[in-house]
Amino acid sequence: MSATTSDIPRVVIIGAGIVGCSLADELTARGWTDVTVLDQGPLPAPGGSTSHAPGLVFRTSPSKALTDFASYTVEKFTSLSVDGLSCFNPVGGLEVATTEERWADLHRKAGLAESWGVHGELISPQECLKLWPLLDEERIIGGFHTPGDGLARALLACRAQQERATARGARFLDRHTVIGIDSRDGRVTGVVTDRGIFPADHVVSAAGFWGPVIGRLAGVPVPLLPLAHQYARTGPLPELAGVNDPLTEASRPVLRHQDRDLYFREHTDRIGIGSYAHRPLPVDPFTLPAYEDAPVMPSSLPFTEEDFAPSWRDAAELLPALGASRAEEGFNGVFSFTPDGMPVLGEARELRGFWLAEAVWVTHSAGVARAVAQWMTEGRATTDIHECDLYRFEDAQRSPAYVEERGARNFIEVYDIVHPLQPLERPRPLRTSPFHTAQRELGAYFLEGGGWERPHWYEANAPLTEGVSPPERDAWAARYWSPIAAAEARATREKVALYDMTPLRRLEVTGTGSLEFLQRMTTNNLAKKPGAVTYTLLLDEAGGIRSDLTVARLGPDHFQIGANSPADLDWLLRHAPDSVQIGDITSGTCCVGVWGPLARELVQPLTRDDFSHKGFGYFRARRTHLDFVPVTAMRLSYVGELGWELYTTADLGARLWDTLWEAGQRLGVVAAGRSAFNSLRMEKGYRSWGHDMTAEHTPYEAGLGFAVRMDKGEFTGRAALAARGGERERPERRLTCLTLDDPTAVVLGKEPVRVDGATAGYVTSAAYGYTVGRCIAYAWLPARLTPGTGVLIDYFGAPVAATVTEEPLFDPGMDRIRR
């Protein structure tokens, strides 16, 4: 981008570690050259996590965003060098399995790598030994080798990017301690240091584990817990004598022994050992010493040998050569964890122009910096980063106690085998719906999401499994699943079921400008009479799907919105004019989904209003009473059956549930959980935002063009869609419905999909369709694939045949919903 000097925003980055240096490079490369990077320590090693980082880069993650970030970090650092030495040493990565469970997980990880475009291969113990001759072959079942991984030389990468950014106009100032953030009218204006004030239009906190300190100065809470992590070096090993060039230090892959929470890398003739096996060691960032007062540096704390002793024994078992050595030196290095283990990125709504780029490891540093630079200069990142958004957390998840509890747990689980559905153990229960007591009485099996206790099935329905024969599952797919889900799905299709929909986010939008505002923010036409309900989308300026919404017009200037995450509220609040008021009403309300062919027979006797199809049409809403309970009833169904979403206030929730439960006994009503819900919604072809589509996808790619009204006037993202052709867009990829050929097979999501032997895409959501009698998978695949095309899904290393299928699989004519 080109700009005159006066047009260039003034940016101050707090922190000259790997994130701050990378961001300065990325911003100046985009024309934002008025960049000042401040650090309290001395350059080039100011004493934060970067200064002691061992530099491991393993790209593969269950998160596509983190894998994208790491892949760019490898690409960028490989292109950088200082004094002829590359900033990345591509020695590769090797993860070894010493248990069958880990070996199975490495097969899953190999699938993730293939899905996200990372080259890797599963190898035998003998091949592991060739890569790492010091291994005890007898302990190894197999390994996962990723040749493109390796070691980032973080301080060199900092220096290389400092030089590039400086050449474009940036400046780096050390020995500047930030003591305040200036602002005016809700917008940042500068950074106050002990050596002066630096005016700024944008301030980025890239302070690492000091992020909460800087956040407090700005009045922006940073949900981050610093923790100490042990790292030790052995004495010289005869087996490594003459093996490695002292300049490059390492030639063998970075080694991970995750069964014992350990990793290893070479330091010429020594081995560095990192351990996550010890107890969590939280650190208060507000009490860390200044650089001059620290024995080594603020991020390097004294080594606690008693914590490392078990890890040394485990290391020596895997690498017997260590038996003749010892840990000659070590330290406890401080770095950052969040409640969900993901970075914290984005601009604070409370203080415009104040950005966070926190809880970022060296592995993801350059990728995060690129994303934040794109966000700042262009309004969005090319990688979807909703998993990293500052506003993804619920209020309860931002409490210091929660951040500490979950941050420490994420440290413990760094190398654990974590199932996609695995709930946190503590703190639970945190958020419960008004139906919680009744659900417990029915034997609800709860999982957790957003702090909410969510029933996935009910043991009370176990007798209903008679005559229901879902296929048996492998050990991984059987976790957090029960055949009872099949019975609940059948009960929903045949009779009627109650679903707790309380955890779904509800927003209220009021004010004289409400309609105009929502028309501008969303894709569908909301200019309908009160009582209308509309499915619509939030797009970004590039036409990417930020979220999907259900909007009920309850009055001329009164709307209730079904949304996905706190980030949706943040997005709307940022754009709302003064004439519009937006509130989150989730906590004060509750919702029961009443769905099934007998739903009308259940609710009609409870109300004096007409709930017939003619009297209460599909996608309509009204306020009414069910017995003694005032409700807002919306005729919606995300399971493909007749029914309503019934909303009331939290204080009346228990009465609503009891009323429906008692009235439904004569009809055979059941309570049903999220497991059945997910199966039913996939049979109907309904999308799940954040899984099936994100900001990386457009409505026409995702099969949601019906929710876009290009002729309604201007809305966010319209110009980008029009440039692609609008309704006439011919996407190169589509969200595609697959059914597995073997009716007993299942997949779970994020598996790679191959077409004609080549990787062509990946699975987004998957669930067994109990009505259609086979597993359903949605996947991003080339748009050229037509129904009937055969593909292969890699599931734990085994090819599973599937077929491209027309959707929806269930009730394509919508007869069951509209009766």
Short mmCIF file of C-alpha atoms in Angstrom, two decimals, residues 283 313 389 398 507 567 600 619 685 743 761 775:
data_model
loop_
_atom_site.label_atom_id
_atom_site.label_comp_id
_atom_site.label_asym_id
_atom_site.label_seq_id
_atom_site.Cartn_x
_atom_site.Cartn_y
_atom_site.Cartn_z
CA VAL A 283 4.27 -16.93 38.14
CA ARG A 313 14.78 -40.93 34.88
CA ASP A 389 -10.18 -13.66 19.26
CA ARG A 398 -12.19 -14.18 32.22
CA LEU A 507 -28.84 -11.06 21.94
CA ALA A 567 -17.33 -12.28 19.48
CA ARG A 600 -47.93 -29.75 18.27
CA PHE A 619 -40.05 -19.32 10.75
CA GLY A 685 -27.76 -30.58 6.16
CA PRO A 743 -22.78 -48.49 7.25
CA GLY A 761 -9.72 -31.46 1.32
CA CYS A 775 -22.16 -41.91 8.95
#
